[in-house]
Coordinates of C-alpha atoms in Angstrom, one line a residue:
M1 CA 20.1 2.1 -0.5
S2 CA 21.0 4.9 1.8
F3 CA 20.3 8.5 1.0
P4 CA 22.9 11.1 2.2
V5 CA 20.5 13.7 3.6
R6 CA 21.6 15.8 6.5
L7 CA 18.5 15.5 8.7
L8 CA 17.7 16.1 12.3
P9 CA 15.8 13.0 13.6
L10 CA 12.1 13.6 13.1
F11 CA 9.4 14.1 15.7
L12 CA 9.8 10.6 17.2
A13 CA 13.4 11.5 18.4
A14 CA 14.0 12.1 22.0
T15 CA 15.9 15.4 22.5
A16 CA 15.5 17.8 25.4
L17 CA 14.1 21.3 24.9
S18 CA 16.6 24.1 25.0
A19 CA 14.2 26.2 27.1
C20 CA 13.7 23.6 29.8
A21 CA 15.1 24.1 33.3
S22 CA 17.5 21.6 34.7
P23 CA 15.9 18.6 36.3
S24 CA 17.1 19.7 39.8
D25 CA 15.2 23.0 39.6
P26 CA 11.4 23.3 39.8
P27 CA 10.2 24.6 36.4
A28 CA 8.6 28.0 36.2
D29 CA 4.9 28.0 35.2
D30 CA 5.6 29.0 31.6
E31 CA 8.4 26.4 31.3
A32 CA 6.1 23.7 32.8
S33 CA 3.4 24.6 30.2
V34 CA 6.0 24.3 27.3
Y35 CA 7.3 21.1 28.7
G36 CA 3.9 19.6 29.2
A37 CA 2.9 20.4 25.6
F38 CA 6.2 19.0 24.4
L39 CA 5.7 15.7 26.3
A40 CA 2.1 15.5 25.0
A41 CA 3.4 16.0 21.4
R42 CA 6.1 13.3 22.0
Y43 CA 3.5 10.9 23.3
A44 CA 1.2 11.6 20.3
G45 CA 4.1 11.1 18.0
V46 CA 5.1 7.7 19.5
N47 CA 1.5 6.6 19.0
R48 CA 1.6 7.8 15.3
D49 CA -1.0 10.5 16.1
V50 CA 0.5 13.2 13.8
A51 CA -2.4 15.6 14.1
G52 CA -2.2 15.5 17.9
A53 CA 1.6 15.9 17.8
A54 CA 1.3 18.8 15.4
A55 CA -1.2 20.6 17.7
N56 CA 0.9 20.1 20.8
Y57 CA 4.1 21.2 19.2
A58 CA 2.3 24.3 17.9
R59 CA 1.0 24.9 21.4
A60 CA 4.6 24.6 22.8
L61 CA 5.9 26.9 20.2
D62 CA 3.3 29.5 21.1
Q63 CA 4.7 29.4 24.6
A64 CA 8.4 29.5 23.5
P65 CA 8.4 31.4 20.1
G66 CA 11.6 31.1 18.1
D67 CA 12.8 27.8 19.7
P68 CA 14.4 26.0 16.8
T69 CA 13.6 22.5 17.9
L70 CA 9.9 23.3 18.6
A71 CA 9.6 25.2 15.3
D72 CA 11.1 22.4 13.3
R73 CA 8.9 19.7 14.9
A74 CA 5.8 21.9 14.6
F75 CA 6.6 22.2 10.9
I76 CA 7.4 18.6 10.3
T77 CA 4.4 17.2 12.1
A78 CA 2.0 19.7 10.4
L79 CA 3.4 18.5 7.1
L80 CA 3.0 14.9 8.0
A81 CA -0.6 15.6 9.0
G82 CA -1.3 17.3 5.7
D83 CA -2.0 20.8 7.2
R84 CA -0.5 22.9 4.4
S85 CA -1.4 26.3 5.9
Q86 CA 0.2 25.4 9.3
A87 CA 3.2 23.8 7.6
A88 CA 3.9 26.9 5.6
R89 CA 3.5 29.1 8.7
H90 CA 5.8 27.0 10.8
A91 CA 8.3 26.6 7.9
R92 CA 8.9 30.4 7.9
T93 CA 9.5 30.3 11.7
T94 CA 11.8 27.3 11.3
V95 CA 13.8 29.0 8.5
E96 CA 14.2 32.1 10.7
A97 CA 15.5 29.8 13.5
G98 CA 18.1 28.3 11.3
D99 CA 16.2 25.4 9.6
P100 CA 17.7 22.6 11.8
S101 CA 16.3 19.7 9.6
R102 CA 17.2 21.4 6.3
L103 CA 13.7 20.8 5.1
A104 CA 11.8 23.9 5.9
T105 CA 13.5 26.1 3.3
L106 CA 12.7 23.6 0.6
Y107 CA 9.0 23.5 1.6
L108 CA 8.9 27.2 1.9
A109 CA 10.3 27.6 -1.6
S110 CA 7.7 25.1 -2.9
D111 CA 4.9 27.1 -1.2
Q112 CA 6.2 30.3 -2.7
I113 CA 6.5 28.8 -6.2
A114 CA 2.9 27.5 -5.9
R115 CA 1.8 31.0 -5.0
R116 CA 3.9 32.3 -8.0
E117 CA 6.1 34.3 -5.7
Y118 CA 9.1 33.4 -7.7
R119 CA 11.5 36.1 -6.5
A120 CA 10.7 35.3 -2.9
A121 CA 11.5 31.6 -3.7
I122 CA 14.8 32.6 -5.2
S123 CA 15.7 34.6 -2.1
S124 CA 14.7 31.7 0.2
L125 CA 16.8 29.2 -1.8
E126 CA 19.8 31.5 -2.1
A127 CA 19.9 31.8 1.7
A128 CA 19.4 28.1 2.2
P129 CA 21.8 26.3 4.6
D130 CA 24.3 23.7 3.4
Y131 CA 22.7 20.5 2.1
G132 CA 23.6 16.9 1.4
P133 CA 23.4 15.6 -2.2
F134 CA 19.7 14.8 -2.2
N135 CA 18.5 18.0 -0.8
T136 CA 21.0 19.9 -3.0
L137 CA 19.3 18.3 -6.0
M138 CA 15.9 19.3 -4.8
R139 CA 17.1 22.8 -4.1
D140 CA 18.6 23.1 -7.6
L141 CA 15.4 21.9 -9.3
L142 CA 13.3 24.4 -7.3
M143 CA 15.7 27.2 -8.0
Q144 CA 15.6 26.6 -11.7
W145 CA 11.8 26.6 -11.7
A146 CA 11.8 29.8 -9.7
L147 CA 14.1 31.4 -12.2
M148 CA 11.9 30.2 -15.1
G149 CA 8.8 31.7 -13.4
D150 CA 10.7 35.0 -12.9
G151 CA 11.3 35.2 -16.6
R152 CA 15.0 34.3 -16.5
E153 CA 14.7 31.4 -18.9
L154 CA 18.3 31.3 -20.1
A155 CA 19.6 31.3 -16.5
A156 CA 17.3 28.5 -15.6
M157 CA 18.3 26.3 -18.6
D158 CA 22.1 27.1 -18.1
A159 CA 21.8 26.0 -14.4
A160 CA 19.9 22.8 -15.4
N161 CA 22.7 21.9 -17.9
A162 CA 25.2 22.3 -15.1
T163 CA 23.2 20.4 -12.5
A164 CA 24.6 17.2 -11.1
A165 CA 22.6 14.5 -9.4
P166 CA 23.5 11.3 -7.4
E167 CA 23.8 8.5 -10.0
F168 CA 20.6 6.8 -9.1
L169 CA 18.7 10.0 -9.7
S170 CA 20.5 11.3 -12.8
A171 CA 17.9 9.9 -15.3
H172 CA 15.3 12.3 -13.8
L173 CA 17.3 15.3 -15.1
W174 CA 16.4 14.7 -18.8
L175 CA 12.7 15.1 -18.1
H176 CA 13.4 18.2 -16.0
K177 CA 15.5 19.8 -18.8
A178 CA 12.8 18.9 -21.3
M179 CA 10.1 20.6 -19.3
L180 CA 12.2 23.7 -18.8
A181 CA 12.8 23.9 -22.6
D182 CA 9.2 23.3 -23.3
I183 CA 7.9 26.1 -21.1
A184 CA 10.7 28.4 -22.5
G185 CA 9.4 27.7 -26.0
E186 CA 12.6 26.0 -27.1
T187 CA 10.8 23.3 -29.1
E188 CA 13.7 21.5 -30.6
A189 CA 15.6 21.3 -27.4
A190 CA 12.5 20.1 -25.6
D191 CA 11.8 17.5 -28.2
G192 CA 15.3 16.0 -27.9
A193 CA 15.3 15.9 -24.1
Y194 CA 11.7 14.5 -24.0
R195 CA 12.7 11.8 -26.4
T196 CA 15.7 10.8 -24.3
A197 CA 13.6 10.9 -21.1
A198 CA 10.8 8.8 -22.6
Y199 CA 13.2 5.9 -23.4
S200 CA 15.5 6.1 -20.4
S201 CA 13.4 7.2 -17.5
V202 CA 12.8 5.0 -14.5
F203 CA 9.3 6.4 -14.5
P204 CA 8.2 5.8 -18.1
R205 CA 4.6 6.8 -17.3
L206 CA 5.5 10.3 -16.3
A207 CA 7.9 10.7 -19.2
A208 CA 5.2 9.4 -21.6
E209 CA 2.7 11.8 -20.1
M210 CA 4.8 14.8 -20.6
Y211 CA 6.3 13.9 -24.0
G212 CA 2.9 12.7 -25.3
N213 CA 1.3 16.0 -24.3
F214 CA 4.1 17.9 -26.0
L215 CA 3.6 15.9 -29.2
E216 CA -0.1 16.4 -29.2
R217 CA 0.4 20.2 -28.8
E218 CA 2.8 20.2 -31.7
G219 CA 0.2 18.4 -33.9
R220 CA 2.2 15.2 -34.0
V221 CA -0.7 13.0 -33.0
D222 CA 0.4 9.8 -34.7
E223 CA 3.7 10.0 -32.8
A224 CA 1.9 10.6 -29.5
R225 CA -0.4 7.6 -30.2
A226 CA 2.6 5.4 -30.9
L227 CA 4.2 6.5 -27.6
Y228 CA 1.1 5.8 -25.6
Q229 CA 0.6 2.4 -27.3
T230 CA 4.2 1.4 -26.4
N231 CA 3.6 2.3 -22.8
L232 CA 0.2 0.5 -22.9
D233 CA 1.9 -2.7 -24.2
A234 CA 4.3 -2.5 -21.2
S235 CA 1.6 -1.7 -18.6
P236 CA -1.9 -2.7 -19.9
D237 CA -3.8 -1.3 -17.0
E238 CA -2.0 2.1 -16.8
P239 CA -4.9 4.6 -16.2
F240 CA -3.2 7.6 -17.7
V241 CA -2.3 5.8 -21.0
L242 CA -5.8 4.4 -21.3
D243 CA -7.3 7.9 -20.9
A244 CA -4.9 9.4 -23.3
L245 CA -5.7 6.9 -26.0
R246 CA -9.4 7.4 -25.3
R247 CA -9.0 11.2 -25.9
L248 CA -7.2 10.6 -29.1
D249 CA -9.8 8.2 -30.4
A250 CA -12.5 10.8 -29.5
G251 CA -10.7 13.5 -31.3
E252 CA -10.5 15.7 -28.3
R253 CA -8.1 18.7 -28.1
P254 CA -4.8 18.3 -26.4
K255 CA -4.6 19.3 -22.8
R256 CA -3.0 22.7 -22.2
R257 CA 0.7 23.1 -21.4
L258 CA 1.3 23.0 -17.7
T259 CA 2.2 26.1 -15.6
V260 CA 5.5 26.6 -13.9
P261 CA 4.3 25.3 -10.5
E262 CA 2.7 22.2 -12.2
M263 CA 5.9 21.5 -14.2
A264 CA 8.0 21.9 -11.0
S265 CA 5.8 19.3 -9.3
R266 CA 6.6 16.8 -12.1
S267 CA 10.3 17.6 -11.8
L268 CA 10.3 16.8 -8.1
F269 CA 7.9 13.9 -8.3
G270 CA 10.5 11.6 -9.8
P271 CA 13.2 12.0 -7.1
A272 CA 10.6 12.1 -4.3
S273 CA 8.9 8.9 -5.6
E274 CA 12.3 7.2 -6.0
L275 CA 13.0 7.9 -2.3
A276 CA 9.6 6.7 -1.3
A277 CA 10.0 3.5 -3.3
Q278 CA 13.4 2.8 -1.6
A279 CA 12.5 3.7 2.0
D280 CA 9.2 3.8 3.8
M281 CA 9.8 6.6 6.3
D282 CA 8.5 9.9 7.5
L283 CA 11.1 11.7 5.3
S284 CA 9.6 10.3 2.1
V285 CA 6.2 11.8 3.1
I286 CA 7.8 15.2 3.6
Y287 CA 9.3 15.3 0.1
L288 CA 6.0 14.1 -1.4
R289 CA 4.2 16.9 0.5
M290 CA 6.5 19.4 -1.3
V291 CA 5.5 18.0 -4.6
E292 CA 1.8 18.0 -3.6
R293 CA 2.1 21.7 -2.6
L294 CA 3.2 22.6 -6.1
D295 CA 0.2 20.9 -7.7
P296 CA -2.4 19.5 -5.3
A297 CA -4.5 18.3 -8.2
Y298 CA -1.9 15.9 -9.6
A299 CA -3.3 12.5 -8.8
P300 CA -0.1 10.4 -9.1
T301 CA 1.4 12.4 -6.2
R302 CA -1.6 11.8 -4.0
M303 CA -1.6 8.1 -4.9
S304 CA 2.1 7.8 -4.1
L305 CA 1.7 9.8 -0.9
A306 CA -1.3 7.7 0.2
G307 CA 0.6 4.5 -0.3
T308 CA 3.6 5.8 1.6
L309 CA 1.4 7.0 4.5
E310 CA -0.2 3.6 4.7
R311 CA 3.1 1.8 4.8
I312 CA 4.4 4.0 7.7
S313 CA 1.3 3.3 9.8
L314 CA -0.6 6.6 9.2
P315 CA -3.8 5.1 7.9
E316 CA -6.1 8.0 8.5
A317 CA -3.8 10.4 6.6
A318 CA -3.6 7.8 3.8
L319 CA -7.4 7.6 3.6
A320 CA -7.6 11.4 3.4
E321 CA -5.2 11.3 0.4
Y322 CA -7.1 8.6 -1.4
A323 CA -10.4 10.5 -0.9
A324 CA -8.8 13.7 -2.3
V325 CA -7.8 12.2 -5.6
A326 CA -9.6 14.2 -8.3
E327 CA -12.1 12.7 -10.8
G328 CA -10.2 11.3 -13.7
P329 CA -8.2 8.2 -14.7
F330 CA -6.8 7.6 -11.2
R331 CA -10.0 8.0 -9.3
F332 CA -11.0 4.3 -9.7
A333 CA -7.6 3.1 -8.4
A334 CA -7.9 5.4 -5.5
D335 CA -11.3 4.0 -4.6
I336 CA -10.0 0.5 -4.8
D337 CA -7.0 1.2 -2.6
Q338 CA -9.2 3.2 -0.1
I339 CA -11.6 0.3 0.2
W340 CA -8.8 -2.3 0.7
L341 CA -7.3 -0.1 3.5
L342 CA -10.7 0.2 5.2
G343 CA -10.9 -3.6 5.1
R344 CA -7.5 -4.0 6.6
L345 CA -8.5 -1.6 9.4
A346 CA -11.5 -3.9 10.1
R347 CA -13.9 -1.2 9.0
T348 CA -15.7 -3.7 6.9
E349 CA -19.1 -2.1 6.9
Q350 CA -17.8 1.2 5.6
A351 CA -15.6 -0.7 3.1
T352 CA -18.5 -2.7 1.9
T353 CA -20.7 0.4 1.4
L354 CA -18.0 2.1 -0.7
A355 CA -17.5 -1.1 -2.7
R356 CA -21.2 -1.4 -3.5
R357 CA -21.2 2.2 -4.6
L358 CA -18.2 1.6 -6.8
V359 CA -19.8 -1.5 -8.4
D360 CA -22.9 0.4 -9.1
Q361 CA -20.9 3.3 -10.7
S362 CA -18.5 1.2 -12.7
G363 CA -19.6 -2.4 -12.9
D364 CA -15.8 -3.1 -13.2
I365 CA -14.6 -6.6 -12.6
E366 CA -12.0 -5.5 -10.1
A367 CA -14.7 -3.7 -8.1
R368 CA -17.0 -6.7 -8.2
L369 CA -14.2 -9.0 -7.0
L370 CA -13.4 -6.6 -4.2
L371 CA -17.0 -6.5 -3.1
A372 CA -17.1 -10.3 -3.3
D373 CA -14.0 -10.6 -1.1
L374 CA -15.5 -8.3 1.5
L375 CA -18.7 -10.2 1.6
R376 CA -16.9 -13.5 1.8
V377 CA -14.9 -12.6 4.9
Q378 CA -18.1 -11.4 6.5
G379 CA -19.7 -14.8 5.9
Q380 CA -22.2 -13.4 3.3
C381 CA -21.4 -16.2 0.9
P382 CA -24.5 -16.4 -1.3
E383 CA -24.0 -12.9 -2.6
A384 CA -20.3 -13.4 -2.9
I385 CA -20.8 -16.5 -4.9
T386 CA -23.1 -14.7 -7.3
L387 CA -20.4 -12.0 -7.9
Y388 CA -17.6 -14.5 -8.4
E389 CA -19.6 -16.6 -10.8
Q390 CA -20.7 -13.5 -12.8
V391 CA -17.1 -12.4 -13.2
I392 CA -16.1 -15.9 -14.3
A393 CA -18.9 -15.9 -16.9
D394 CA -18.1 -12.4 -18.1
R395 CA -14.5 -13.3 -18.6
D396 CA -15.4 -16.5 -20.4
A397 CA -17.8 -14.6 -22.7
A398 CA -15.1 -12.1 -23.5
G399 CA -12.6 -14.8 -24.4
Q400 CA -10.3 -13.9 -21.6
A401 CA -8.0 -16.4 -19.9
G402 CA -9.4 -18.0 -16.8
D403 CA -8.1 -17.0 -13.4
W404 CA -7.8 -19.7 -10.7
R405 CA -8.4 -17.2 -7.9
Y406 CA -12.0 -16.6 -8.8
H407 CA -12.8 -20.3 -8.9
Y408 CA -10.9 -20.8 -5.7
Y409 CA -12.8 -18.2 -3.7
A410 CA -16.1 -19.2 -5.2
G411 CA -15.3 -22.8 -4.2
A412 CA -14.5 -21.7 -0.6
C413 CA -17.8 -19.8 -0.4
H414 CA -19.8 -22.8 -1.7
Y415 CA -18.0 -25.0 0.9
D416 CA -18.9 -22.6 3.7
A417 CA -22.5 -22.7 2.4
D418 CA -22.5 -26.6 2.5
N419 CA -22.7 -26.8 -1.3
W420 CA -20.0 -29.5 -1.7
S421 CA -20.7 -30.5 -5.3
D422 CA -20.4 -26.8 -6.5
A423 CA -17.4 -26.2 -4.3
E424 CA -15.6 -29.3 -5.7
A425 CA -16.3 -28.2 -9.3
H426 CA -14.8 -24.8 -8.6
Y427 CA -11.7 -26.2 -6.9
L428 CA -11.2 -28.6 -9.8
A429 CA -11.5 -25.7 -12.3
A430 CA -9.0 -23.7 -10.2
L431 CA -6.6 -26.7 -10.1
T432 CA -6.8 -27.1 -13.9
L433 CA -5.8 -23.4 -14.3
S434 CA -3.0 -23.6 -11.7
P435 CA -2.0 -27.1 -10.9
R436 CA 0.9 -26.2 -8.6
E437 CA -0.9 -23.6 -6.5
S438 CA -0.4 -24.7 -2.9
R439 CA -3.7 -23.3 -1.6
I440 CA -5.8 -25.2 -4.1
L441 CA -3.8 -28.4 -3.6
N442 CA -4.1 -28.0 0.2
D443 CA -7.8 -27.2 0.3
L444 CA -9.1 -29.7 -2.1
G445 CA -6.8 -32.5 -0.8
Y446 CA -7.9 -31.7 2.7
F447 CA -11.6 -31.8 1.9
W448 CA -11.3 -35.1 0.0
I449 CA -9.4 -36.8 2.9
D450 CA -11.8 -35.4 5.4
R451 CA -14.7 -36.8 3.4
G452 CA -13.0 -40.1 2.8
E453 CA -12.8 -39.6 -0.9
R454 CA -10.0 -40.0 -3.5
I455 CA -7.6 -40.6 -0.5
D456 CA -4.5 -41.5 -2.5
E457 CA -4.8 -38.6 -4.9
A458 CA -5.6 -36.2 -2.0
F459 CA -2.6 -37.3 0.0
E460 CA -0.3 -36.7 -3.0
M461 CA -1.8 -33.2 -3.4
I462 CA -1.2 -32.3 0.2
M463 CA 2.3 -33.6 0.1
L464 CA 3.0 -31.5 -3.0
A465 CA 1.4 -28.4 -1.2
A466 CA 3.7 -29.0 1.8
E467 CA 6.7 -29.3 -0.6
L468 CA 5.7 -26.0 -2.3
D469 CA 4.9 -24.1 0.9
P470 CA 6.7 -25.8 3.8
E471 CA 6.4 -22.8 6.2
N472 CA 2.6 -22.5 5.9
G473 CA 1.0 -23.7 9.1
N474 CA -2.3 -24.4 7.5
V475 CA -0.7 -26.6 4.8
I476 CA 1.3 -28.6 7.4
D477 CA -1.9 -29.0 9.5
S478 CA -3.6 -30.5 6.4
L479 CA -0.6 -32.9 6.0
G480 CA -0.9 -33.9 9.7
W481 CA -4.6 -34.4 9.5
A482 CA -4.2 -36.5 6.4
H483 CA -1.8 -38.8 8.3
Y484 CA -4.3 -38.9 11.1
R485 CA -7.2 -39.9 8.9
L486 CA -5.1 -42.6 7.4
G487 CA -4.3 -43.9 10.9
Q488 CA -0.7 -42.9 10.8
Y489 CA -0.7 -41.3 14.2
E490 CA 3.0 -40.9 14.9
A491 CA 3.5 -39.2 11.6
A492 CA 0.4 -37.1 12.4
V493 CA 1.9 -35.9 15.7
Q494 CA 5.2 -34.9 14.0
A495 CA 3.4 -32.9 11.3
L496 CA 0.8 -31.3 13.7
E497 CA 3.5 -30.3 16.2
R498 CA 5.1 -28.4 13.4
A499 CA 1.8 -26.9 12.3
A500 CA 1.1 -25.7 15.8
E501 CA 4.6 -24.2 16.0
L502 CA 4.1 -22.4 12.7
S503 CA 0.5 -21.2 13.5
P504 CA 0.3 -21.1 17.3
G505 CA -2.9 -19.1 17.3
N506 CA -4.7 -21.5 15.0
A507 CA -7.5 -23.3 16.8
T508 CA -7.8 -26.1 14.2
A509 CA -4.1 -27.0 14.4
N510 CA -4.1 -27.2 18.1
Y511 CA -7.4 -29.2 18.1
H512 CA -5.9 -31.7 15.6
L513 CA -2.7 -32.0 17.6
G514 CA -4.8 -32.8 20.8
D515 CA -6.5 -35.6 19.0
A516 CA -3.2 -37.0 17.6
Y517 CA -1.7 -36.9 21.1
W518 CA -4.6 -38.8 22.5
Q519 CA -4.2 -41.5 19.8
V520 CA -0.6 -42.2 20.7
G521 CA -1.4 -42.3 24.5
R522 CA -0.2 -38.8 25.4
E523 CA -3.5 -37.9 27.2
L524 CA -2.1 -35.1 29.4
E525 CA -0.7 -33.2 26.4
A526 CA -3.9 -33.9 24.5
G527 CA -6.0 -32.2 27.2
F528 CA -3.6 -29.2 27.2
Q529 CA -4.0 -28.8 23.4
W530 CA -7.8 -29.1 23.6
R531 CA -8.0 -26.5 26.3
R532 CA -5.6 -24.2 24.3
A533 CA -7.8 -24.6 21.2
V534 CA -10.9 -23.5 23.3
D535 CA -9.0 -20.2 24.0
L536 CA -8.3 -19.6 20.3
D537 CA -11.9 -18.8 19.2
P538 CA -12.9 -22.1 17.5
R539 CA -16.0 -22.4 15.3
P540 CA -19.2 -23.4 17.1
E541 CA -19.1 -27.0 15.9
Q542 CA -15.4 -27.2 17.0
L543 CA -16.2 -25.8 20.4
E544 CA -18.9 -28.5 21.0
G545 CA -16.3 -31.2 20.2
L546 CA -13.7 -29.6 22.4
E547 CA -16.0 -29.3 25.3
Y548 CA -16.8 -33.0 25.1
R549 CA -13.2 -34.0 24.9
I550 CA -12.2 -31.9 27.9
A551 CA -15.2 -33.2 29.9
H552 CA -14.6 -36.9 29.1
G553 CA -10.8 -36.9 28.5
Q554 CA -11.2 -38.4 25.0
P555 CA -12.9 -38.0 21.7
P556 CA -16.4 -39.4 21.3
A557 CA -16.4 -43.1 20.4
D558 CA -18.2 -42.4 17.1
D559 CA -16.3 -39.3 16.2
E560 CA -14.9 -39.2 12.7
A561 CA -13.9 -35.7 12.0
V562 CA -15.4 -33.3 14.6
A563 CA -12.1 -31.4 14.5
A564 CA -12.4 -30.7 10.9
T565 CA -12.9 -27.1 9.6
D566 CA -12.1 -25.3 6.4
A567 CA -8.7 -26.2 5.0
S568 CA -7.4 -22.7 5.5
G569 CA -7.6 -23.3 9.2
E570 CA -9.7 -20.2 9.8
P571 CA -12.5 -20.5 12.3

């Protein structure tokens, strides 16, 4: 879905500075300084170093104050980097320079509303440049909250009733109108609008949060409980709903009504999150930063912002947002996401330390499984096995349904630890729980064939895995190796060539293909594949077998399965 926003390309765009001399003229010292800072900022931007880009655009702007392009880029990069004070300062400069991207005015108004400078926000928005439909909606929402904060309740509510929104955003207006009526003390109007929002919103959690709080403040606790329970039935792990029901069960007082800036943040959160869900781009972050400025403590904004930053390849900024989520119902989810991101960044030691701390604090099954996964990928299988099996036992004791994944990974760890009987038991348990899961079929079938056990059954399992997941190089490698172990060398070559094509960086697939080539008399190609496998970081036992083959031009005479490794194909 496209969003009709009039927007100058962001800091990655390549436009020339208006202050630069022509290429044929040697630049003056001050122009050279500006241009050098601009190029440094461009370079940082291309490499997704938003903090470096922001610093260099600011340096260039100091040398050429008032330049609209530099001001706009200094504002945008500061905002992407999460530097609120610099973003607000550059926003003012950008607005004075004409607001080229049509974003600075909106952020400046958000900053003014957050400071409760409502009349200043009204003035900023009244002087705003022409906008496209999305920015017009954001401007209208901000204007109505600025009017409400300035004590002009009727004007704000009349404007809200006349507000139009692009069709895909129209559902958000009901919640916006409800919150305006709520803060204006118009209880009946607020109740009706909240009710409509609760049952039509594309963000039911937010609508339930706001309407539930309204019902609690009105003393309608049973209705609030029913609303929360309905949302819990739809989303059993929703942190906010679980916390709300816990409060009701404990007889705690309702949370206070939100302030104007806090209400405004909820109004903008829906459209900004909708944009972020539809398009992972820098622009999504900028709108979410506006929402964050209105209420920095609102955890869902930080979670949405962190996820978006992660998806647009700004992991350090994402980690900062996860770390900044306040204590409360969303803190655990933020810790989990932060640890996963650290793991994906190969910062496994830091991730493991945080995971251990989270397990100690919560004892939660998800935290234990995350720690087990981190330990498993680091080869610390004994401790990982203990965690997996504790989780399996705890779920069984609680009468919860079994989950194949816990048995599958416990089985993989037992296999790596040379505990075949325990590994086989876990794989069989996983297969019982999910008989058409290709990973289980592939691994167990591969291991059986490699061990010379239950050959016919194993071959059928691998065939089914290949049917279910025909583009998975590891699965096709298992199929080829099954053919090989059964002496079907031509079929093995065909499957293993496909496996090496699907997973060209897989040492095992290339090793297997070399052996299959040798069996059909293609010795030259066999040597090539063995040498290629050596370059692909094989396991130590594989490397020993490869070196023998390369030195002697053939597998050892008594070799049965030196090329074998784990069925996932990972060294």
